[in-house]
Structure formats: structure tokens, C-alpha cells
Short mmCIF file of C-alpha atoms in Angstrom, two decimals:
data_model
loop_
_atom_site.label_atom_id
_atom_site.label_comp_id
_atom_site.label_asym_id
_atom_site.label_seq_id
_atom_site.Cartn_x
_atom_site.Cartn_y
_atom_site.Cartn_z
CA UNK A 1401 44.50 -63.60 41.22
CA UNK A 1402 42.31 -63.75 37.82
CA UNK A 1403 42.76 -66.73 35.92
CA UNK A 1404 44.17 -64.79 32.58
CA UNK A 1405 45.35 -61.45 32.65
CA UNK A 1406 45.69 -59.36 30.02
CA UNK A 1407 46.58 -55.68 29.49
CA UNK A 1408 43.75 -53.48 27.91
CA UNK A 1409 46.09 -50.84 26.43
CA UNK A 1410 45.29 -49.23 24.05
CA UNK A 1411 48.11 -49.48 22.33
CA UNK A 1412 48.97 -47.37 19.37
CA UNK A 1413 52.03 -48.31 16.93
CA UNK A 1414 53.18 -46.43 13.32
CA UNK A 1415 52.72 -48.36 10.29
CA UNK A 1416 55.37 -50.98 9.97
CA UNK A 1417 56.08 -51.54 13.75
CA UNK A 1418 56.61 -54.96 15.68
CA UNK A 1419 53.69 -54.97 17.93
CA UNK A 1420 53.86 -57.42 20.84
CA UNK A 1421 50.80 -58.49 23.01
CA UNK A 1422 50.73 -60.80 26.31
CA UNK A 1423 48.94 -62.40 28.69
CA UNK A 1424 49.77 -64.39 31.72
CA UNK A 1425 47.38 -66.79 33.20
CA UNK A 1426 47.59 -68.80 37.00
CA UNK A 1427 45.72 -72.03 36.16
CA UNK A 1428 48.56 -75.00 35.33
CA UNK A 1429 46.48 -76.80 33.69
CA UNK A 1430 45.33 -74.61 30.65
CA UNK A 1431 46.85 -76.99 27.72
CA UNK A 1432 45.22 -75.05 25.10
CA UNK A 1433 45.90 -71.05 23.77
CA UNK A 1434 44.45 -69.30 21.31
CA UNK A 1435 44.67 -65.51 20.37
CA UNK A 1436 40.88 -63.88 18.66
CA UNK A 1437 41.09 -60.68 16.95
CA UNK A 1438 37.60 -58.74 17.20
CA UNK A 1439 36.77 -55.90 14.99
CA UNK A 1440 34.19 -53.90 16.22
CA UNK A 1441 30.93 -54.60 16.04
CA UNK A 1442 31.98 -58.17 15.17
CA UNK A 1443 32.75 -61.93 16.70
CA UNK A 1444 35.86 -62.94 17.53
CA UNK A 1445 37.84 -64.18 14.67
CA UNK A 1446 40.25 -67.46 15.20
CA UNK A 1447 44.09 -65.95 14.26
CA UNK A 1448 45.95 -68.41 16.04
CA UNK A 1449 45.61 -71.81 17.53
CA UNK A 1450 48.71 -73.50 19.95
CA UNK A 1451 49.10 -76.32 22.14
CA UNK A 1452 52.77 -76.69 23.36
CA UNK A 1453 55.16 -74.42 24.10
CA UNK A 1454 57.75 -72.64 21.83
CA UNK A 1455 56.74 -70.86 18.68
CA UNK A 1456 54.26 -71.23 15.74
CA UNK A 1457 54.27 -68.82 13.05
CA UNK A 1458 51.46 -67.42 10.23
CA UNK A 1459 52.32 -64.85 7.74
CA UNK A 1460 53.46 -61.72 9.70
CA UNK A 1461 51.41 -63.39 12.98
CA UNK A 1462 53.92 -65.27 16.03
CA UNK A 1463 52.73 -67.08 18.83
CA UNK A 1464 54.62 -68.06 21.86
CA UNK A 1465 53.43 -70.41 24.53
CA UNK A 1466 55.54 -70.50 27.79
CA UNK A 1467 54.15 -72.72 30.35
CA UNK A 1468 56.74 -72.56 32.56
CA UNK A 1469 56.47 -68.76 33.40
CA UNK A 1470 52.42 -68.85 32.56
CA UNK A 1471 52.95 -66.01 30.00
CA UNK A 1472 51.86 -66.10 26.34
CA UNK A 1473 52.67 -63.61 23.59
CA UNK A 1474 51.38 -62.82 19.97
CA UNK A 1475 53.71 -60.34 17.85
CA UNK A 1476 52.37 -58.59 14.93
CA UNK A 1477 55.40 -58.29 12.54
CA UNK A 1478 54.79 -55.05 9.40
CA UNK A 1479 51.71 -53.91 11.47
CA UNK A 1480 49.29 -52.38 9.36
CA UNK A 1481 46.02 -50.21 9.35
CA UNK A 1482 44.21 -53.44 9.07
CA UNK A 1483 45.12 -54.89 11.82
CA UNK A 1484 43.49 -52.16 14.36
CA UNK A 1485 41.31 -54.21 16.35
CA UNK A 1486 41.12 -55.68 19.69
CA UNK A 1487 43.08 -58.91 20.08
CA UNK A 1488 41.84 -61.51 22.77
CA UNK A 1489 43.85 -64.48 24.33
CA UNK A 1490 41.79 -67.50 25.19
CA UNK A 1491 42.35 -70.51 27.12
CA UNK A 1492 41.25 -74.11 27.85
CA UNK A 1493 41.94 -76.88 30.05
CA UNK A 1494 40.76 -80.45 29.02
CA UNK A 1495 38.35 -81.24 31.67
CA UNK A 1496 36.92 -84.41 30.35
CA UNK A 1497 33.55 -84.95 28.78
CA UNK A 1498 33.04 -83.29 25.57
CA UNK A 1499 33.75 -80.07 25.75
CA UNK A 1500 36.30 -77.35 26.02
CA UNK A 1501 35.20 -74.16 27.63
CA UNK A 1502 37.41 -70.77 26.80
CA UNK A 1503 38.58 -68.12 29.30
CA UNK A 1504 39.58 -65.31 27.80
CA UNK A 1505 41.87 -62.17 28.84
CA UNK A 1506 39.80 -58.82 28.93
CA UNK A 1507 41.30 -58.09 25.70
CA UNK A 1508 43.67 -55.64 23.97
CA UNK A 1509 42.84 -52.48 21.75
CA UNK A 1510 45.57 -52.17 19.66
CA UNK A 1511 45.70 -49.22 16.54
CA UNK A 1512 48.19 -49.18 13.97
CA UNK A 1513 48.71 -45.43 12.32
CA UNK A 1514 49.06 -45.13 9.03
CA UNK B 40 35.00 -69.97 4.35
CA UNK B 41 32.12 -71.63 6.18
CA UNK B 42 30.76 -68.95 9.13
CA UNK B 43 28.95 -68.92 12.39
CA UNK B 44 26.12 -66.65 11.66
CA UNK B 45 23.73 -65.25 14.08
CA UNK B 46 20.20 -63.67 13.71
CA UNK B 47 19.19 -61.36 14.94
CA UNK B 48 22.08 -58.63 14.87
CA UNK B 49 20.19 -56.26 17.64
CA UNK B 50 17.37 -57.27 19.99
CA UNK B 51 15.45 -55.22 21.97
CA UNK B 52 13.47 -56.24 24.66
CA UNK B 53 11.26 -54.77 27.77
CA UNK B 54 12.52 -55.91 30.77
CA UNK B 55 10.62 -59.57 32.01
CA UNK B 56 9.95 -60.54 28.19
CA UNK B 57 11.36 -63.50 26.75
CA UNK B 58 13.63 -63.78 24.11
CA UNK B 59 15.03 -66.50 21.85
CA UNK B 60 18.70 -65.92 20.10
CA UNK B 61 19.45 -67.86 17.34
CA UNK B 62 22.43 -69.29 15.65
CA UNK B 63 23.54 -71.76 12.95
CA UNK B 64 26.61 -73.42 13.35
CA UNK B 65 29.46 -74.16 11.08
CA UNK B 66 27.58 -77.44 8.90
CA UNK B 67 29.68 -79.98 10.00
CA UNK B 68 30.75 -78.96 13.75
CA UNK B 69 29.48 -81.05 16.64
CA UNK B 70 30.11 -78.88 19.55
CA UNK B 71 28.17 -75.75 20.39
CA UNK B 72 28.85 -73.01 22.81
CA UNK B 73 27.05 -69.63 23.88
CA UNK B 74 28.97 -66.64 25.35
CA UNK B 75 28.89 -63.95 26.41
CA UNK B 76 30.30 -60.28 26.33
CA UNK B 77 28.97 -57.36 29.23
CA UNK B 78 30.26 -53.93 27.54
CA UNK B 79 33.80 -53.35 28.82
CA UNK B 80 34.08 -56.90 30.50
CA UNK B 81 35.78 -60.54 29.26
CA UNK B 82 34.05 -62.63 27.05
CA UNK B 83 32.19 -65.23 29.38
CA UNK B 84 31.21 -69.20 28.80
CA UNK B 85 27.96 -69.51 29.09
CA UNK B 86 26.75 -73.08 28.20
CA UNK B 87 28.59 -76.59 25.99
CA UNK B 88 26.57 -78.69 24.42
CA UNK B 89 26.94 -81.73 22.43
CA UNK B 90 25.14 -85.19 21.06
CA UNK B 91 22.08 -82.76 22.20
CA UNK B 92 22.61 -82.09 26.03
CA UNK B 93 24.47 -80.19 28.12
CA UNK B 94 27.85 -80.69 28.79
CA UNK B 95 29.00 -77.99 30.69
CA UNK B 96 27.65 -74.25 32.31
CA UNK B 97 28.85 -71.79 33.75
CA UNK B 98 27.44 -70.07 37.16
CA UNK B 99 25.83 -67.46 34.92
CA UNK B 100 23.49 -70.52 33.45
CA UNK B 101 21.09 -70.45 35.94
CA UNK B 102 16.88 -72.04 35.14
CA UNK B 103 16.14 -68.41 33.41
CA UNK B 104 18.61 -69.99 30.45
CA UNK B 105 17.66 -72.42 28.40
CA UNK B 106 19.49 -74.08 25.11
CA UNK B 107 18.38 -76.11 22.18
CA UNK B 108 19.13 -77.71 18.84
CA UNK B 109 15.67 -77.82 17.31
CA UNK B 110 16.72 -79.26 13.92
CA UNK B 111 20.18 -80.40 12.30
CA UNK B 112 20.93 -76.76 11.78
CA UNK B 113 20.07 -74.43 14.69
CA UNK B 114 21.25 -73.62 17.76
CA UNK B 115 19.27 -71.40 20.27
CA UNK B 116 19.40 -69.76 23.31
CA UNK B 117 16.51 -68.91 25.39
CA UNK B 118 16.53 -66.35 27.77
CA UNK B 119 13.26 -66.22 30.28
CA UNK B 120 11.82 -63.08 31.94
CA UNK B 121 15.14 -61.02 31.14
CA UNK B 122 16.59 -58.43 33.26
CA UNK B 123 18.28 -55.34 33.37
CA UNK B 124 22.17 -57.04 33.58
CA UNK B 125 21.23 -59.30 31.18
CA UNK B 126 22.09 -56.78 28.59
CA UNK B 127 25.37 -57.79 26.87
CA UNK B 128 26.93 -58.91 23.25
CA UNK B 129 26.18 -62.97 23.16
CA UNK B 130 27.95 -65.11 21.28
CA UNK B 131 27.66 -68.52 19.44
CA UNK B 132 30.34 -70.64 18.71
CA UNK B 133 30.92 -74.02 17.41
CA UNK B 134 34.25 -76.62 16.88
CA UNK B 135 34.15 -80.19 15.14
CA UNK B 136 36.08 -81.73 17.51
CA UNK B 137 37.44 -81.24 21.50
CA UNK B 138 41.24 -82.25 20.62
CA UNK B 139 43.21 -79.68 18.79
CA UNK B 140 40.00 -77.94 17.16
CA UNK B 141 39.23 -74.43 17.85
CA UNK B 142 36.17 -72.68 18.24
CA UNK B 143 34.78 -70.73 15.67
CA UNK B 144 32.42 -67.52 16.64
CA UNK B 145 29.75 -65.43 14.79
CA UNK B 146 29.73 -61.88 15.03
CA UNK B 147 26.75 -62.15 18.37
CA UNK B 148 23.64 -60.71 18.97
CA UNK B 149 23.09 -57.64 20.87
CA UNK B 150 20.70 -57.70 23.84
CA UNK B 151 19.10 -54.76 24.87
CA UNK B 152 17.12 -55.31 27.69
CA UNK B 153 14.97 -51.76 28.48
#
């Protein structure tokens, strides 16, 4: 089983849609989540940053941590043109020292039609 | 907003050459990371590094891959006698802190190894 696993789409929503993306992982002792969005042609850009589980919202951007089930989620609320890109989960586990290395889901292409 | 920036963009390289990526960090982040990104695959950790060593690698970090913090504002990768599959997107990235501080990435450089 992959440690994070996450569906490549594409997806491809109207203008104004809820868009939800997910990724399950198998390693218990992640701690850390994160969701990138990457334009392309570009790095990946920090969107949001959780620890616990339960909710944490930014603008028109949720995330949801469950670590019971393994399974985290980002919905996109008013999608817009903008936010075409691809959108990748990341994860860490503390693992002592001084660092904090990310695995990350293969990513999903998501386009929002004007 | 202070950014990760990367030089250069594209490199091109024959096959057994050397080549040096660079990257300056965020000014007042600690922790450096290189990854990287094999078209169509995950983003993969490369190398940690903080206080000027190593703290973690990945498999992939083998003696052809070198890192180094020359001066208080560079970051570099060194890549020795490249191959074919090193081709790929690689990415720097740096945080200020391990606890609840997320890494921040520049927008990679392109390896073309010919």
C-alpha cells in the first residue's frame, strides 16, 4: 500500500462549484498535513497548513483532517478560473532531529470552467 | 511576501557533466530541503539540512549528491556525473522552524540531462 494516495483526476467543475479533493494515507504516525497548489511551470505554493483533526478554514479554502479513517480533504467553495491548477497533499511525521521530511500524494489536476 | 527563489530556471546538461543548482532561502528560515519532481511522478525528499549538516536523506541521496550552504544566503545542490533518470523538476524549500512551520518552495529548476 503507498504511503499517501491521492486521485490524479483531472477533474473539471463549472464556475461556482464546490470542488472537493482527498487523500488517504497508511502511516499512523503522520501528525502533520498540508495541501500545495502548483501552477504549471511553478513550485508548490503553501494553501493550507493542519495539525489535528476537525476543520480549519481560509477564505473559500476548507481543510479536514481525519485521523481516525486516514483520509484528508480540501474543498474549494465558489471555484473559480483561478484556481485551475494541480493541488498536492503533503505529509510529515515528527521523527526527531531537526527536520520534517514531506510525502506527498501524486497530485490532483483540477480545472474550473468559466 | 518573502520567496524561495531558484536559479537557474532550465539546465541543460550532457550526460556525465556536473551540475550545481542553486537556491536562496526565505532570509530568516533555518531549515533547508531539496526535492524532487520526475515528470508525471510525486514530488520526492531528497535531502534536510540544518545548523550546516545533514539531517536527513532519502534513498535517492546517494555519494553522486552533494549539498551545501556556502554563505548565509545560499543553498546548493550538487549533482556529480549526471545521468539519464536524473532528469526531473528539483525543488528547494525552506521552514523557520520543525514545530507547526511549513515549508515554503520555489518554483525548481529543470534538469535536462541529454
Amino acid at each position: 500500500q503507498k504511503e499517501v494516495e491521492q486521485d490524479p483526476g483531472p477533474l473539471s467543475v463549472p464556475e461556482g462549484a464546490i470542488v472537493s479533493l482527498n487523500c488517504t494515507y497508511s502511516n499512523s504516525a503522520f501528525q502533520y498535513f498540508m495541501w500545495y497548489r502548483q501552477y504549471s511551470r511553478k513550485g508548490p505554493e503553501l494553501l493550507m497548513y493542519t495539525y489535528s483533526s476537525g476543520n480549519k478554514e481560509d477564505g473559500r479554502f476548507t481543510a479536514q483532517v481525519d485521523k481516525s479513517s486516514k483520509y484528508i480533504s480540501l474543498f474549494i467553495r465558489d471555484s473559480q478560473p483561478s484556481d485551475s491548477a494541480t493541488y498536492l497533499c503533503a505529509m510529515s511525521a515528527w521523527s526527531g532531529g531537526s527536520n520534517y521530511k514531506l510525502t506527498f500524494g501524486k497530485g490532483t489536476l483540477l480545472t474550473v470552467n468559466p | 511576501e518573502p520567496e524561495v527563489t531558484q536559479t537557474p530556471s532550465h539546465q541543460v546538461t550532457q550526460m556525465g557533466q556536473e551540475v550545481i543548482l542553486r537556491c536562496v532561502p526565505i532570509s530568516n528560515h533555518l531549515y533547508f530541503y531539496w526535492y524532487r519532481q520526475i515528470l508525471g511522478q510525486k514530488v520526492e525528499f531528497l535531502v534536510s539540512f540544518y545548523n550546516n549538516e545533514i539531517s536527513e536523506k532519502s534513498e535517492i541521496f546517494d555519494d553522486q549528491f552533494s549539498v551545501e550552504r556556502p554563505d548565509g544566503s545560499n543553498f546548493t545542490l550538487k549533482i556529480r556525473s549526471t545521468k539519464l533518470e536524473d532528469s526531473a523538476m528539483y525543488f528547494c524549500a525552506s521552514s523557520n522552524g520543525v514545530f507547526n512551520q511549513p515549508q515554503h518552495f520555489g518554483d525548481g529548476t529543470r534538469l535536462s540531462i541529454l
